[in-house]
XYZ file of C-alpha atoms in Angstrom:
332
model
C 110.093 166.521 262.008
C 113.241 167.731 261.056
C 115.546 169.361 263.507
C 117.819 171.844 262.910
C 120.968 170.773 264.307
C 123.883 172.431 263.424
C 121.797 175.136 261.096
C 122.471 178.819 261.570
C 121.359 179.943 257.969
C 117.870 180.903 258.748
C 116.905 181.324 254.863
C 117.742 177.433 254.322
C 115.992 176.370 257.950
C 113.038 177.542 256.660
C 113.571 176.927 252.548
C 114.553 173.688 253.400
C 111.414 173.122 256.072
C 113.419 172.343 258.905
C 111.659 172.410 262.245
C 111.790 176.665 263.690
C 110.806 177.462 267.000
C 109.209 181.028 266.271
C 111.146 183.777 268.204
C 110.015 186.385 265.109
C 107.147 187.715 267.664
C 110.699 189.518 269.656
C 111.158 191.872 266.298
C 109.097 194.414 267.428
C 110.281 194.269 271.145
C 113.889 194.448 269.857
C 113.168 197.760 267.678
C 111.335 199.453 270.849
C 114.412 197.959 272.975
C 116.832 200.656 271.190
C 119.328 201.662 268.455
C 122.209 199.765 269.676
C 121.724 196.559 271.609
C 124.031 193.926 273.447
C 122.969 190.659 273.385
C 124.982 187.834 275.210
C 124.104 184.254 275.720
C 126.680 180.966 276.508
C 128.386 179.288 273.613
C 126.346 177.038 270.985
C 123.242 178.848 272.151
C 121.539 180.056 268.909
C 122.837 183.683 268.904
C 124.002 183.314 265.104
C 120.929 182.006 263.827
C 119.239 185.096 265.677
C 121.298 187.161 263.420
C 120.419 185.293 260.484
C 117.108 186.381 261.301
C 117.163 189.620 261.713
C 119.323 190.036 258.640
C 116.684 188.335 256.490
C 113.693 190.530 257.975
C 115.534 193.654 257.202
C 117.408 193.348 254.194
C 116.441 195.206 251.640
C 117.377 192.758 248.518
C 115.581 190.276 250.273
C 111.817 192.301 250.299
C 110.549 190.019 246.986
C 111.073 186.861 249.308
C 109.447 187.974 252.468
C 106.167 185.956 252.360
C 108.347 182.679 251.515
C 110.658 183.346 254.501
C 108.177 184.976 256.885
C 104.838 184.416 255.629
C 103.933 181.399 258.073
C 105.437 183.293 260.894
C 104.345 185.049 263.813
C 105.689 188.349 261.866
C 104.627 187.532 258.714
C 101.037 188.104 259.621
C 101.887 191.379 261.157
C 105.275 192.930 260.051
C 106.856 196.126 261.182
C 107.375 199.286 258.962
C 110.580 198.159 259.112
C 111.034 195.210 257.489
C 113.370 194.683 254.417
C 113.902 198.879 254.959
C 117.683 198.189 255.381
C 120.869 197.700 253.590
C 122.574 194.950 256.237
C 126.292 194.945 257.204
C 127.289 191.467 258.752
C 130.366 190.780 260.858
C 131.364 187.553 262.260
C 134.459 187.739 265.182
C 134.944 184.242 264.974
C 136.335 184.196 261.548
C 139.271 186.473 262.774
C 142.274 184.458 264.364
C 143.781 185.598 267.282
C 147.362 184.114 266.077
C 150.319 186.126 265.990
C 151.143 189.927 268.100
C 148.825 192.842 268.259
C 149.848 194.000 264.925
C 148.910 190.655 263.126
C 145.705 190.465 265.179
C 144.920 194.049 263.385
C 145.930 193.085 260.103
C 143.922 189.693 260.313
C 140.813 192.004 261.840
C 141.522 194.671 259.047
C 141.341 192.115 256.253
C 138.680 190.412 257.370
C 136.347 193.568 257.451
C 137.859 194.737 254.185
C 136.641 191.413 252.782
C 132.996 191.630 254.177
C 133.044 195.117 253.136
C 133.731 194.289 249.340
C 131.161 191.479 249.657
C 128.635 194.185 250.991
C 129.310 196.416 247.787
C 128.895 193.636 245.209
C 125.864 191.942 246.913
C 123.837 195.856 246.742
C 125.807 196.407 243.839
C 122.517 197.410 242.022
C 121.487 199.668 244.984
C 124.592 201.429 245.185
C 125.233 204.209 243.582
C 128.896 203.503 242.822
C 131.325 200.792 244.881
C 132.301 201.173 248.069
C 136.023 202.002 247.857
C 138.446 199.508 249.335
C 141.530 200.586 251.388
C 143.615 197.224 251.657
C 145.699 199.251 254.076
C 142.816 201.068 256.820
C 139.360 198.779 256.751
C 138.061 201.495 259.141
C 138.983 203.785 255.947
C 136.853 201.551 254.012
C 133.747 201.510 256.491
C 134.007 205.400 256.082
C 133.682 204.659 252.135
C 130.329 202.507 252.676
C 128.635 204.796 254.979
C 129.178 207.577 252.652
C 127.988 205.418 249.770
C 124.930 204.020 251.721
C 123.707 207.617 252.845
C 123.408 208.434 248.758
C 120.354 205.910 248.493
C 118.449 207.267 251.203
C 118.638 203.095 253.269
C 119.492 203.040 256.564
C 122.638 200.561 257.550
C 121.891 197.951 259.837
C 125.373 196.514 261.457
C 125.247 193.005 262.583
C 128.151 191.747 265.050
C 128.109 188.067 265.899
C 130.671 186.833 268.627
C 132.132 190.483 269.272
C 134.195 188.756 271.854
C 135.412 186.193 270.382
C 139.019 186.355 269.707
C 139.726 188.551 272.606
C 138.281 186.024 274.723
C 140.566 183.338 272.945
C 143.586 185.691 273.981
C 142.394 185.961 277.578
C 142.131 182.156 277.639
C 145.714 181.589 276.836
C 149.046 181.600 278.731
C 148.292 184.873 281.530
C 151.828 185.777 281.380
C 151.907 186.026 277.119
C 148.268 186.831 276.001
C 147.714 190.260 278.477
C 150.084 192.065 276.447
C 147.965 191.428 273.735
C 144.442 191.678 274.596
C 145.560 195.076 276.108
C 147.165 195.878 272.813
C 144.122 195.098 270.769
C 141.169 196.900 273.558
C 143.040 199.417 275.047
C 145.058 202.593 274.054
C 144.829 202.954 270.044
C 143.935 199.344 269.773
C 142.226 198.092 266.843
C 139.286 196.457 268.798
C 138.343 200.263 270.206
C 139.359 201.989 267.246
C 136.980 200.343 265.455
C 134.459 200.527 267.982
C 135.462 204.408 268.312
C 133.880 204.489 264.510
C 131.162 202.542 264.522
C 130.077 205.115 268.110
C 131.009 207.808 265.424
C 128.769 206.502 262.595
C 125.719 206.038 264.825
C 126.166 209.620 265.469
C 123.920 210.679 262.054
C 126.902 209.690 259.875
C 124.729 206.802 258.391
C 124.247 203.681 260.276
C 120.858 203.483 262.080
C 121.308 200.406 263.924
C 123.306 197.991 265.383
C 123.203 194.374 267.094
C 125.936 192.662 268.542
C 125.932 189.319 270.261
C 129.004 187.680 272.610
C 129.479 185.393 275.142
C 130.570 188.135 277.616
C 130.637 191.266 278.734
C 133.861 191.953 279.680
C 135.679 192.712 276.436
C 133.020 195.426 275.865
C 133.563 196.788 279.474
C 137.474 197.172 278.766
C 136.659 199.150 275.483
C 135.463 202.186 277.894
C 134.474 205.424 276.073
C 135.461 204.179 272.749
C 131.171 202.463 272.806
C 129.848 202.917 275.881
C 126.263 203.384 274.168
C 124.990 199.882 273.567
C 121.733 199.046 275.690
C 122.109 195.667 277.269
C 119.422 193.773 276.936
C 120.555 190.298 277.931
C 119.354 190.058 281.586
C 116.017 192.032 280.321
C 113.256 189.330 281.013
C 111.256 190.177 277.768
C 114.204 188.753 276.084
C 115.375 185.687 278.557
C 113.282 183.177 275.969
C 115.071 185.117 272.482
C 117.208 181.720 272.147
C 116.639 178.938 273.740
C 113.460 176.281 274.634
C 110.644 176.530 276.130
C 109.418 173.837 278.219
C 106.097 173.484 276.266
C 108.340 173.618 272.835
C 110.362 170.756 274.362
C 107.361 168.350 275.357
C 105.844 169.231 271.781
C 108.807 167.772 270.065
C 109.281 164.657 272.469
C 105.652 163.721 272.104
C 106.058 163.766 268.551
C 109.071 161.514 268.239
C 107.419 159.130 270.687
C 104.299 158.802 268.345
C 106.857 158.555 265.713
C 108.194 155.820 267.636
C 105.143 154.086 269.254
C 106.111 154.903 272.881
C 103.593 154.911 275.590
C 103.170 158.228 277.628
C 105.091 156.816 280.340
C 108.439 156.615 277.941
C 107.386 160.409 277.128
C 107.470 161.973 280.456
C 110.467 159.858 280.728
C 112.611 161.518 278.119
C 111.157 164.857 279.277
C 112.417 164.393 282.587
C 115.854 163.110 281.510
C 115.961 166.358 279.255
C 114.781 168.792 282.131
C 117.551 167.398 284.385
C 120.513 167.787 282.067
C 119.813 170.761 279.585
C 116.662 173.121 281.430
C 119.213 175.129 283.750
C 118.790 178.691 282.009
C 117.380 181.680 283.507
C 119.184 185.077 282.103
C 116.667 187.041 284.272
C 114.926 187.231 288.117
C 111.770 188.330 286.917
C 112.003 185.461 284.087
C 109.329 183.126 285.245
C 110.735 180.056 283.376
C 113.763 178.512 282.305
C 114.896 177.643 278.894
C 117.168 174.994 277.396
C 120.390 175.003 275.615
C 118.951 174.757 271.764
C 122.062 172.930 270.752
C 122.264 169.996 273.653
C 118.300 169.819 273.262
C 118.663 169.313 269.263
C 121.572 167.114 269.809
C 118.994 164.928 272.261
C 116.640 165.094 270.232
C 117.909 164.014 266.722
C 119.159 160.893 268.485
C 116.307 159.683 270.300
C 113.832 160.283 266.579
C 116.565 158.305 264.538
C 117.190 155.700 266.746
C 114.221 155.638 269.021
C 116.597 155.813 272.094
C 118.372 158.257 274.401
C 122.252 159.105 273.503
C 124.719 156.964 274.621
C 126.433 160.296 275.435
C 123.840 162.940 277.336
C 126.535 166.459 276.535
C 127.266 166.698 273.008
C 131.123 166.555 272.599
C 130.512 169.817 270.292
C 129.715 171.936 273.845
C 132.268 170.310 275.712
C 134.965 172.599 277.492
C 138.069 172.744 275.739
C 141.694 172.211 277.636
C 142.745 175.970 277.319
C 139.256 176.814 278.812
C 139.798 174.524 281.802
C 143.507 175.543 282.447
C 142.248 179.571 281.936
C 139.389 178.478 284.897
């Protein structure tokens, strides 16, 4: 068994036969769900592979690889209408830094999206119609360009946010008394973080992009944008959804059973490891009505990978790569 640790890429998780706990059976739940859906779990908790997903199901230039990716999946045997329908717009918030005054934070945004933008047009390049044009000074000029290039083919856009939140919420972590200046300059006002919000609202509206899915940590930094998108559905307390990342109990026992075989335990050093694992990383229930709760993926991986290479728990039971940060603690 080969666990995934550390693997958001779900094309090489399943090229390279790492070990996938199916969520694919949510695909058609998420399309009933709505247009425009909010999605927030902790840190390290398996959002970005999610996206991964969903960006391989639905892309379009992907649709000759579909039975290699999905074939031995729950979807596979029983795909939507949708799948590989769309062209697929990726953004990732935690590439943008958060360095520098409100009008650095835009231009750092505003390059960044200019940059996925021009990767969009030369990945579809045999799709489009013509390139997307670039304006190095307005990205949210550019965006304009791609929707009105994308709505020439007749594909939908599918938009694709990971960590909306993220370099707002690294402002609100800083020094109170210098980063409120500007996280209010960036969500509130003419900010970049609503203006470009503002659009995407605007091009959901029939100017082109049919759907969108954004993940965070969060929900605050969406609250403070207001009006400018106040039409995502959130579906992260929904109990359909509380197992969309994260372990099952049953997945968990699966996996320590097999290292123990692997390992020549006895059943006793089984339920053993599977209580040690339900006492430090089964805390997760995102809804009421959930019936069970689900692991971190990350800590249980971490676990995991260390007990099947060295047949014995970690020295350390919370994987330094989860562990709060200083400027988190102070913020707290």
């Amino acid at each position: 068994m080969k666990f995934p640790y550390g693997v958001s890429d779900f094309d090489s998780l399943i090229l390279e036969h790492y070990h996938y706990v199916d969520r694919t059976d949510h695909i058609p739940l998420l399309e009933e769900a709505g247009k425009q859906l909010l999605f927030l779990r902790p840190r390290r908790f398996g959002k970005s592979l999610l996206l991964s997903m969903l960006e391989n199901y639905y892309d379009l230039n992907k649709a000759d690889r579909f039975e290699a990716l999905f074939g031995g999946l729950a979807i596979g045997r029983n795909p939507t209408a949708r799948h590989n329908r769309y062209f697929v717009l990726k953004w990732d918030f935690s590439e943008i830094s958060a360095v520098g005054d409100g009008g650095e934070i835009k231009r750092a945004l505003y390059r960044y999206l200019n940059d996925r933008i021009g990767a969009f047009s030369d990945y579809y390049g045999k799709v489009l119609p013509n390139p997307v044009r670039i304006d190095p000074q307005d990205a949210l000029s550019s965006f304009q360009s791609l929707l009105n290039t994308t709505r020439k083919t007749g594909h939908p856009l599918y938009l694709l946010i990971d960590e909306y939140d993220n370099f707002a919420n690294e402002l609100m972590m800083g020094r109170r008394d210098t980063e409120e200046s500007r996280y209010q300059a960036i969500l509130s006002g003419e900010g970049c973080m609503k203006a470009l919000f503002k659009t995407i609202k605007m091009a959901a509206s029939g100017e082109g992009l049919s759907r969108v899915f954004i993940t965070g940590v969060s929900p605050v930094a969406m609250s403070d944008l207001t009006s400018a998108y106040n039409v995502a559905k959130n579906i992260y307390l929904q109990a359909r959804f509380n197992e969309l990342c994260g372990f099952r109990e049953t997945e968990i026992a699966g996996m320590v059973a097999e290292i123990a075989r692997e390992c020549g335990f006895p059943q006793a050093r089984t339920d053993d490891a599977l209580a040690m694992m339900r006492t430090f990383y089964n805390g997760y229930r995102f809804s009421r009505r959930a019936e069970e709760h689900v692991y971190n993926p990350t800590l249980a991986l971490y676990f995991l990978e260390e007990f099947q290479r060295d047949c014995r728990y970690p020295d350390e039971i919370l994987d330094s790569n989860l562990a709060m940060d200083r400027g988190k603690m102070h913020y707290i």
